[in-house]
PDB file of C-alpha atoms in Angstrom:
ATOM      1  CA  ILE A   1    -130.807-171.190  15.705  1.00 97.00           C
ATOM      2  CA  GLY A   2    -133.041-170.816  13.119  1.00 98.00           C
ATOM      3  CA  HIS A   3    -131.957-170.414  10.055  1.00 98.00           C
ATOM      4  CA  LEU A   4    -132.492-168.337   7.242  1.00 98.00           C
ATOM      5  CA  THR A   5    -131.978-169.341   3.622  1.00 97.00           C
ATOM      6  CA  PRO A   6    -133.281-169.110  -0.117  1.00 96.00           C
ATOM      7  CA  MET A   7    -133.654-172.868  -0.101  1.00 96.00           C
ATOM      8  CA  THR A   8    -135.728-172.272  -3.705  1.00 94.00           C
ATOM      9  CA  GLY A   9    -136.454-169.902  -6.418  1.00 90.00           C
ATOM     10  CA  PHE A  10    -133.855-168.097  -7.924  1.00 88.00           C
ATOM     11  CA  LEU A  11    -131.241-167.817  -4.823  1.00 90.00           C
ATOM     12  CA  GLY A  12    -131.739-171.451  -4.141  1.00 90.00           C
ATOM     13  CA  ALA A  13    -128.692-172.820  -5.588  1.00 85.00           C
ATOM     14  CA  LEU A  14    -126.425-170.496  -3.189  1.00 88.00           C
ATOM     15  CA  GLY A  15    -129.433-170.555  -0.362  1.00 92.00           C
ATOM     16  CA  VAL A  16    -128.028-175.334   0.131  1.00 91.00           C
ATOM     17  CA  TYR A  17    -124.556-174.099   0.511  1.00 91.00           C
ATOM     18  CA  ALA A  18    -125.527-171.699   2.744  1.00 94.00           C
ATOM     19  CA  VAL A  19    -127.577-174.899   4.429  1.00 96.00           C
ATOM     20  CA  LYS A  20    -124.238-176.895   3.708  1.00 96.00           C
ATOM     21  CA  GLY A  21    -121.625-174.229   4.940  1.00 96.00           C
ATOM     22  CA  ILE A  22    -123.846-174.113   8.630  1.00 96.00           C
ATOM     23  CA  GLN A  23    -124.501-177.772   9.861  1.00 97.00           C
ATOM     24  CA  ILE A  24    -120.234-177.861   8.562  1.00 98.00           C
ATOM     25  CA  ALA A  25    -119.738-174.831  11.518  1.00 97.00           C
ATOM     26  CA  ALA A  26    -121.779-176.623  13.637  1.00 97.00           C
ATOM     27  CA  GLU A  27    -120.617-180.123  13.497  1.00 98.00           C
ATOM     28  CA  GLU A  28    -116.711-178.040  14.477  1.00 98.00           C
ATOM     29  CA  ILE A  29    -118.061-175.886  17.081  1.00 98.00           C
ATOM     30  CA  ASN A  30    -119.923-178.700  19.252  1.00 98.00           C
ATOM     31  CA  ALA A  31    -116.502-181.303  18.897  1.00 97.00           C
ATOM     32  CA  ALA A  32    -114.491-178.863  20.145  1.00 97.00           C
ATOM     33  CA  GLY A  33    -117.203-178.683  23.356  1.00 96.00           C
ATOM     34  CA  GLY A  34    -120.115-175.976  22.118  1.00 97.00           C
ATOM     35  CA  VAL A  35    -120.640-173.013  23.251  1.00 95.00           C
ATOM     36  CA  LEU A  36    -120.065-172.032  26.829  1.00 93.00           C
ATOM     37  CA  GLY A  37    -119.818-175.654  27.595  1.00 92.00           C
ATOM     38  CA  ARG A  38    -123.252-176.077  25.205  1.00 95.00           C
ATOM     39  CA  LYS A  39    -123.564-177.821  22.019  1.00 96.00           C
ATOM     40  CA  LEU A  40    -125.435-175.469  19.461  1.00 97.00           C
ATOM     41  CA  ASP A  41    -128.447-176.502  17.445  1.00 97.00           C
ATOM     42  CA  VAL A  42    -129.587-175.556  13.841  1.00 97.00           C
ATOM     43  CA  MET A  43    -132.729-175.652  12.159  1.00 97.00           C
ATOM     44  CA  SER A  44    -132.207-174.103   8.452  1.00 97.00           C
ATOM     45  CA  GLU A  45    -135.535-173.406   5.817  1.00 97.00           C
ATOM     46  CA  ASP A  46    -136.411-171.655   3.116  1.00 98.00           C
ATOM     47  CA  SER A  47    -137.183-169.068   3.052  1.00 97.00           C
ATOM     48  CA  VAL A  48    -138.442-168.426  -0.653  1.00 93.00           C
ATOM     49  CA  ASN A  49    -139.660-165.008  -0.417  1.00 94.00           C
ATOM     50  CA  PRO A  50    -140.488-162.011   1.886  1.00 96.00           C
ATOM     51  CA  ALA A  51    -143.412-163.233   3.124  1.00 97.00           C
ATOM     52  CA  THR A  52    -141.573-166.208   4.226  1.00 97.00           C
ATOM     53  CA  ALA A  53    -139.347-165.178   5.711  1.00 97.00           C
ATOM     54  CA  SER A  54    -140.750-163.410   8.063  1.00 97.00           C
ATOM     55  CA  THR A  55    -143.812-165.702   8.936  1.00 98.00           C
ATOM     56  CA  LYS A  56    -141.118-168.496   9.838  1.00 98.00           C
ATOM     57  CA  ALA A  57    -138.949-165.900  11.341  1.00 98.00           C
ATOM     58  CA  GLN A  58    -141.982-165.067  13.704  1.00 98.00           C
ATOM     59  CA  ARG A  59    -142.734-169.127  14.179  1.00 98.00           C
ATOM     60  CA  MET A  60    -139.071-169.982  15.101  1.00 98.00           C
ATOM     61  CA  LEU A  61    -139.086-167.169  17.835  1.00 98.00           C
ATOM     62  CA  GLU A  62    -142.479-168.174  19.429  1.00 97.00           C
ATOM     63  CA  GLN A  63    -142.470-171.637  18.517  1.00 97.00           C
ATOM     64  CA  ASP A  64    -139.127-173.490  18.168  1.00 97.00           C
ATOM     65  CA  LYS A  65    -137.440-171.145  21.348  1.00 97.00           C
ATOM     66  CA  VAL A  66    -135.098-170.344  19.063  1.00 97.00           C
ATOM     67  CA  ASP A  67    -132.078-167.929  21.078  1.00 96.00           C
ATOM     68  CA  VAL A  68    -130.693-166.617  17.725  1.00 97.00           C
ATOM     69  CA  LEU A  69    -132.291-166.215  14.192  1.00 98.00           C
ATOM     70  CA  MET A  70    -129.248-166.095  11.320  1.00 98.00           C
ATOM     71  CA  GLY A  71    -129.247-166.093   7.740  1.00 96.00           C
ATOM     72  CA  GLU A  72    -130.961-164.476   4.513  1.00 96.00           C
ATOM     73  CA  ILE A  73    -129.687-163.995   1.513  1.00 93.00           C
ATOM     74  CA  ASN A  74    -132.437-162.065  -0.925  1.00 93.00           C
ATOM     75  CA  SER A  75    -132.123-158.757   0.652  1.00 92.00           C
ATOM     76  CA  ALA A  76    -135.840-157.955   0.411  1.00 93.00           C
ATOM     77  CA  SER A  77    -136.254-160.979   2.872  1.00 96.00           C
ATOM     78  CA  ALA A  78    -133.229-159.935   5.406  1.00 96.00           C
ATOM     79  CA  LYS A  79    -135.320-156.802   5.633  1.00 96.00           C
ATOM     80  CA  THR A  80    -138.670-158.264   6.494  1.00 97.00           C
ATOM     81  CA  ILE A  81    -136.734-160.331   9.072  1.00 98.00           C
ATOM     82  CA  MET A  82    -134.789-157.452  10.538  1.00 97.00           C
ATOM     83  CA  GLN A  83    -138.473-155.603  11.401  1.00 97.00           C
ATOM     84  CA  VAL A  84    -139.714-159.253  13.191  1.00 98.00           C
ATOM     85  CA  ALA A  85    -136.205-159.237  15.251  1.00 98.00           C
ATOM     86  CA  ASP A  86    -136.834-155.836  15.432  1.00 97.00           C
ATOM     87  CA  ARG A  87    -140.065-156.632  17.013  1.00 97.00           C
ATOM     88  CA  ASN A  88    -139.809-159.543  19.716  1.00 98.00           C
ATOM     89  CA  LYS A  89    -135.967-157.525  21.129  1.00 98.00           C
ATOM     90  CA  ARG A  90    -134.319-160.544  19.556  1.00 97.00           C
ATOM     91  CA  LEU A  91    -130.683-160.687  17.471  1.00 98.00           C
ATOM     92  CA  PHE A  92    -130.467-161.499  13.558  1.00 98.00           C
ATOM     93  CA  MET A  93    -126.959-162.600  12.922  1.00 97.00           C
ATOM     94  CA  GLN A  94    -127.978-162.076   8.275  1.00 97.00           C
ATOM     95  CA  ILE A  95    -124.170-162.808   6.470  1.00 94.00           C
ATOM     96  CA  GLY A  96    -125.400-163.248   3.195  1.00 92.00           C
ATOM     97  CA  ALA A  97    -128.366-159.471   1.972  1.00 93.00           C
ATOM     98  CA  ARG A  98    -126.023-157.290   0.739  1.00 90.00           C
ATOM     99  CA  SER A  99    -128.164-154.611   0.208  1.00 91.00           C
ATOM    100  CA  ASP A 100    -127.316-150.682   0.754  1.00 90.00           C
ATOM    101  CA  VAL A 101    -130.759-150.110   2.393  1.00 89.00           C
ATOM    102  CA  LEU A 102    -130.354-152.463   5.675  1.00 93.00           C
ATOM    103  CA  ARG A 103    -127.459-150.977   6.876  1.00 89.00           C
ATOM    104  CA  GLY A 104    -129.135-147.100   6.328  1.00 83.00           C
ATOM    105  CA  LYS A 105    -132.575-146.595   7.620  1.00 82.00           C
ATOM    106  CA  ASP A 106    -133.419-149.715   7.948  1.00 84.00           C
ATOM    107  CA  CYS A 107    -130.890-151.115  10.194  1.00 91.00           C
ATOM    108  CA  ASN A 108    -132.030-151.404  14.074  1.00 95.00           C
ATOM    109  CA  ARG A 109    -130.361-152.418  17.046  1.00 95.00           C
ATOM    110  CA  TYR A 110    -131.327-155.694  17.372  1.00 97.00           C
ATOM    111  CA  THR A 111    -129.415-156.600  13.924  1.00 97.00           C
ATOM    112  CA  PHE A 112    -126.029-157.387  13.125  1.00 96.00           C
ATOM    113  CA  HIS A 113    -124.552-157.270   9.372  1.00 95.00           C
ATOM    114  CA  VAL A 114    -122.354-159.444   8.181  1.00 92.00           C
ATOM    115  CA  ASP A 115    -121.602-159.770   4.170  1.00 90.00           C
ATOM    116  CA  ILE A 116    -120.471-156.387   2.949  1.00 89.00           C
ATOM    117  CA  PRO A 117    -122.152-153.631   1.122  1.00 91.00           C
ATOM    118  CA  VAL A 118    -123.496-153.531  -2.233  1.00 91.00           C
ATOM    119  CA  THR A 119    -121.244-150.152  -2.617  1.00 92.00           C
ATOM    120  CA  VAL A 120    -117.834-151.705  -1.021  1.00 92.00           C
ATOM    121  CA  MET A 121    -118.526-154.055  -3.727  1.00 90.00           C
ATOM    122  CA  VAL A 122    -118.924-151.690  -6.438  1.00 93.00           C
ATOM    123  CA  ASN A 123    -116.267-149.357  -4.678  1.00 93.00           C
ATOM    124  CA  ALA A 124    -113.824-152.481  -5.392  1.00 93.00           C
ATOM    125  CA  ALA A 125    -114.773-153.594  -8.632  1.00 92.00           C
ATOM    126  CA  GLY A 126    -114.988-150.143 -10.632  1.00 94.00           C
ATOM    127  CA  GLN A 127    -111.930-149.640  -9.148  1.00 95.00           C
ATOM    128  CA  ALA A 128    -110.444-152.537 -10.467  1.00 94.00           C
ATOM    129  CA  LEU A 129    -112.760-152.316 -13.966  1.00 94.00           C
ATOM    130  CA  ALA A 130    -110.954-148.579 -14.131  1.00 96.00           C
ATOM    131  CA  ARG A 131    -107.556-149.581 -13.162  1.00 96.00           C
ATOM    132  CA  GLU A 132    -108.923-151.761 -16.656  1.00 94.00           C
ATOM    133  CA  GLY A 133    -109.865-148.873 -18.460  1.00 96.00           C
ATOM    134  CA  TYR A 134    -113.501-150.193 -18.560  1.00 95.00           C
ATOM    135  CA  ILE A 135    -114.685-147.709 -17.519  1.00 96.00           C
ATOM    136  CA  LYS A 136    -113.591-143.518 -18.240  1.00 97.00           C
ATOM    137  CA  GLY A 137    -115.220-143.070 -21.520  1.00 97.00           C
ATOM    138  CA  LYS A 138    -116.218-146.553 -22.565  1.00 97.00           C
ATOM    139  CA  LYS A 139    -119.767-147.097 -22.933  1.00 97.00           C
ATOM    140  CA  ILE A 140    -122.009-149.386 -20.759  1.00 96.00           C
ATOM    141  CA  TYR A 141    -124.916-150.922 -20.935  1.00 97.00           C
ATOM    142  CA  PHE A 142    -126.602-152.609 -17.223  1.00 96.00           C
ATOM    143  CA  LEU A 143    -129.243-155.708 -16.778  1.00 95.00           C
ATOM    144  CA  THR A 144    -130.239-155.148 -13.253  1.00 95.00           C
ATOM    145  CA  SER A 145    -131.949-158.212 -11.213  1.00 93.00           C
ATOM    146  CA  ASP A 146    -135.974-156.307 -10.152  1.00 94.00           C
ATOM    147  CA  TYR A 147    -135.856-156.419  -6.552  1.00 90.00           C
ATOM    148  CA  LEU A 148    -134.528-154.421  -3.725  1.00 88.00           C
ATOM    149  CA  PHE A 149    -130.715-155.220  -3.922  1.00 89.00           C
ATOM    150  CA  GLY A 150    -130.468-155.527  -7.796  1.00 90.00           C
ATOM    151  CA  HIS A 151    -131.847-151.681  -7.518  1.00 92.00           C
ATOM    152  CA  ASP A 152    -129.668-151.034  -4.824  1.00 90.00           C
ATOM    153  CA  LEU A 153    -127.204-152.334  -7.181  1.00 91.00           C
ATOM    154  CA  ALA A 154    -128.121-150.864 -10.269  1.00 92.00           C
ATOM    155  CA  LYS A 155    -128.464-146.982  -8.225  1.00 93.00           C
ATOM    156  CA  ALA A 156    -124.465-148.275  -6.634  1.00 93.00           C
ATOM    157  CA  ALA A 157    -122.676-148.649  -9.760  1.00 93.00           C
ATOM    158  CA  LYS A 158    -124.255-145.963 -12.502  1.00 93.00           C
ATOM    159  CA  ALA A 159    -123.016-143.318  -9.466  1.00 94.00           C
ATOM    160  CA  PHE A 160    -119.730-145.463  -9.368  1.00 95.00           C
ATOM    161  CA  CYS A 161    -119.217-144.867 -13.556  1.00 94.00           C
ATOM    162  CA  ALA A 162    -120.517-140.784 -13.891  1.00 94.00           C
ATOM    163  CA  ALA A 163    -118.245-139.931 -11.478  1.00 96.00           C
ATOM    164  CA  ASN A 164    -115.820-141.895 -13.440  1.00 96.00           C
ATOM    165  CA  GLY A 165    -115.663-141.434 -17.572  1.00 97.00           C
ATOM    166  CA  GLY A 166    -118.188-143.457 -18.461  1.00 96.00           C
ATOM    167  CA  THR A 167    -121.305-143.427 -19.982  1.00 96.00           C
ATOM    168  CA  VAL A 168    -124.708-145.443 -19.425  1.00 95.00           C
ATOM    169  CA  VAL A 169    -126.589-146.159 -23.324  1.00 96.00           C
ATOM    170  CA  GLY A 170    -128.658-149.124 -22.416  1.00 95.00           C
ATOM    171  CA  ASP A 171    -130.440-149.707 -18.415  1.00 94.00           C
ATOM    172  CA  ASP A 172    -132.876-153.114 -18.132  1.00 97.00           C
ATOM    173  CA  LEU A 173    -134.460-154.469 -15.721  1.00 96.00           C
ATOM    174  CA  THR A 174    -135.310-158.512 -15.892  1.00 95.00           C
ATOM    175  CA  ALA A 175    -137.749-159.976 -13.087  1.00 95.00           C
ATOM    176  CA  THR A 176    -135.961-162.660 -10.576  1.00 91.00           C
ATOM    177  CA  ASP A 177    -137.961-165.637 -13.048  1.00 90.00           C
ATOM    178  CA  THR A 178    -136.819-164.666 -15.884  1.00 93.00           C
ATOM    179  CA  THR A 179    -134.914-167.530 -17.856  1.00 92.00           C
ATOM    180  CA  ASP A 180    -134.595-166.561 -21.474  1.00 96.00           C
ATOM    181  CA  PHE A 181    -132.410-163.344 -22.451  1.00 97.00           C
ATOM    182  CA  SER A 182    -132.202-163.364 -25.527  1.00 97.00           C
ATOM    183  CA  PRO A 183    -134.591-159.308 -26.301  1.00 97.00           C
ATOM    184  CA  PHE A 184    -131.976-158.277 -23.617  1.00 97.00           C
ATOM    185  CA  LEU A 185    -129.399-159.815 -25.380  1.00 97.00           C
ATOM    186  CA  LEU A 186    -130.298-158.292 -29.101  1.00 97.00           C
ATOM    187  CA  LYS A 187    -130.180-155.109 -27.404  1.00 97.00           C
ATOM    188  CA  ILE A 188    -126.882-155.447 -26.084  1.00 97.00           C
ATOM    189  CA  ARG A 189    -125.382-156.274 -29.878  1.00 97.00           C
ATOM    190  CA  GLN A 190    -128.025-153.744 -31.573  1.00 97.00           C
ATOM    191  CA  ALA A 191    -126.257-151.078 -28.942  1.00 97.00           C
ATOM    192  CA  LYS A 192    -122.769-152.106 -28.684  1.00 97.00           C
ATOM    193  CA  PRO A 193    -120.959-151.132 -25.710  1.00 97.00           C
ATOM    194  CA  ASP A 194    -117.651-151.326 -24.387  1.00 96.00           C
ATOM    195  CA  LEU A 195    -118.807-152.956 -21.711  1.00 95.00           C
ATOM    196  CA  VAL A 196    -121.835-155.782 -20.133  1.00 95.00           C
ATOM    197  CA  ALA A 197    -122.382-155.019 -16.202  1.00 93.00           C
ATOM    198  CA  THR A 198    -124.892-157.114 -14.918  1.00 90.00           C
ATOM    199  CA  ASN A 199    -126.577-156.382 -11.868  1.00 90.00           C
ATOM    200  CA  LEU A 200    -127.921-159.869 -11.922  1.00 90.00           C
ATOM    201  CA  GLY A 201    -128.557-161.995  -8.836  1.00 85.00           C
ATOM    202  CA  GLY A 202    -128.464-166.810  -8.695  1.00 84.00           C
ATOM    203  CA  ASN A 203    -129.660-168.493 -11.303  1.00 87.00           C
ATOM    204  CA  GLN A 204    -130.019-165.744 -13.140  1.00 90.00           C
ATOM    205  CA  VAL A 205    -126.251-165.354 -13.352  1.00 88.00           C
ATOM    206  CA  THR A 206    -125.989-169.422 -14.834  1.00 89.00           C
ATOM    207  CA  ASN A 207    -128.267-168.037 -17.792  1.00 91.00           C
ATOM    208  CA  PHE A 208    -127.289-165.299 -18.095  1.00 92.00           C
ATOM    209  CA  VAL A 209    -123.805-166.452 -18.644  1.00 90.00           C
ATOM    210  CA  LYS A 210    -124.427-169.623 -20.609  1.00 91.00           C
ATOM    211  CA  GLN A 211    -126.196-167.811 -23.056  1.00 94.00           C
ATOM    212  CA  TYR A 212    -124.764-164.711 -23.796  1.00 92.00           C
ATOM    213  CA  ALA A 213    -121.775-167.305 -25.154  1.00 90.00           C
ATOM    214  CA  GLU A 214    -124.131-169.290 -26.969  1.00 91.00           C
ATOM    215  CA  PHE A 215    -124.112-165.069 -28.484  1.00 93.00           C
ATOM    216  CA  GLY A 216    -120.799-165.297 -29.057  1.00 91.00           C
ATOM    217  CA  LEU A 217    -121.268-161.549 -27.846  1.00 92.00           C
ATOM    218  CA  PRO A 218    -117.473-159.591 -28.378  1.00 92.00           C
ATOM    219  CA  TYR A 219    -118.034-157.235 -25.303  1.00 94.00           C
ATOM    220  CA  ALA A 220    -116.488-157.795 -22.425  1.00 92.00           C
ATOM    221  CA  VAL A 221    -119.183-158.671 -19.377  1.00 90.00           C
ATOM    222  CA  ALA A 222    -118.718-157.586 -15.991  1.00 88.00           C
ATOM    223  CA  GLY A 223    -120.471-158.662 -12.045  1.00 80.00           C
ATOM    224  CA  PHE A 224    -120.523-156.097  -9.331  1.00 81.00           C
ATOM    225  CA  ASN A 225    -122.257-159.490  -8.373  1.00 76.00           C
ATOM    226  CA  LEU A 226    -120.798-162.249  -9.748  1.00 71.00           C
ATOM    227  CA  ASN A 227    -120.714-165.030  -7.103  1.00 72.00           C
ATOM    228  CA  THR A 228    -118.383-167.148  -8.320  1.00 73.00           C
ATOM    229  CA  ALA A 229    -120.687-170.383  -7.864  1.00 74.00           C
ATOM    230  CA  ASP A 230    -123.702-168.886 -10.273  1.00 76.00           C
ATOM    231  CA  ALA A 231    -121.126-168.476 -12.993  1.00 73.00           C
ATOM    232  CA  TRP A 232    -119.233-171.851 -12.185  1.00 76.00           C
ATOM    233  CA  ALA A 233    -122.602-173.222 -12.871  1.00 78.00           C
ATOM    234  CA  ALA A 234    -122.665-172.369 -16.603  1.00 81.00           C
ATOM    235  CA  GLY A 235    -120.163-174.783 -17.429  1.00 80.00           C
ATOM    236  CA  GLU A 236    -116.467-174.610 -18.749  1.00 77.00           C
ATOM    237  CA  GLY A 237    -115.060-172.857 -21.136  1.00 76.00           C
ATOM    238  CA  ASN A 238    -118.680-170.135 -21.270  1.00 77.00           C
ATOM    239  CA  LEU A 239    -116.003-166.889 -19.030  1.00 69.00           C
ATOM    240  CA  GLY A 240    -113.809-167.430 -21.898  1.00 67.00           C
ATOM    241  CA  GLY A 241    -112.161-164.312 -23.583  1.00 64.00           C
ATOM    242  CA  ILE A 242    -115.407-161.681 -22.190  1.00 60.00           C
TER     243      ILE A 242
END
């Protein structure tokens, strides 16, 4: 199995967990006799960006002779691995990327998706927010990661809010390598929204949550994508009350 996942960059913290997870799974399966009597041999590599992901996927198939590709968290990287799988007519088990685009026109018969797509995530979180009174008649400020997943997530989230009576009062894109969110936090303070909707990923979430707590802003925060690993990394107490 050729396992590709970001181990560095803004999604690196999640990728480290992905490597640990697949190693534990392989050890358990092999201890139980493997698959059809054969032991699993997993090689994990850092797919830090789409170009690297594509190159490493091709090398794994050609040189390392892997039987199946697996992994990915970054939606843009997953898209390039899907193209490699299609060209080589080999299975790619896509287990972490969530963009709707991957399930739509760009999907192919050699890719099998496991993780939830963006629209399902947005509808689940959105319905919970609507029940709690955070959508209808409320002012919502969007802060979105500037890459494929973020764009897809924001599109679905804004559509949900519009259909359920919410009003967008702010809509900012932020680069995936952003570490200082103070310019955005100042704009949020000025806009005085009822809800701050974060469409961020990886260590962006960690940095945003830390700095939001430091600014002491009183507005509710909801993550249409808020992985617990990223939130926990912000430190105890930083999510309290918001």
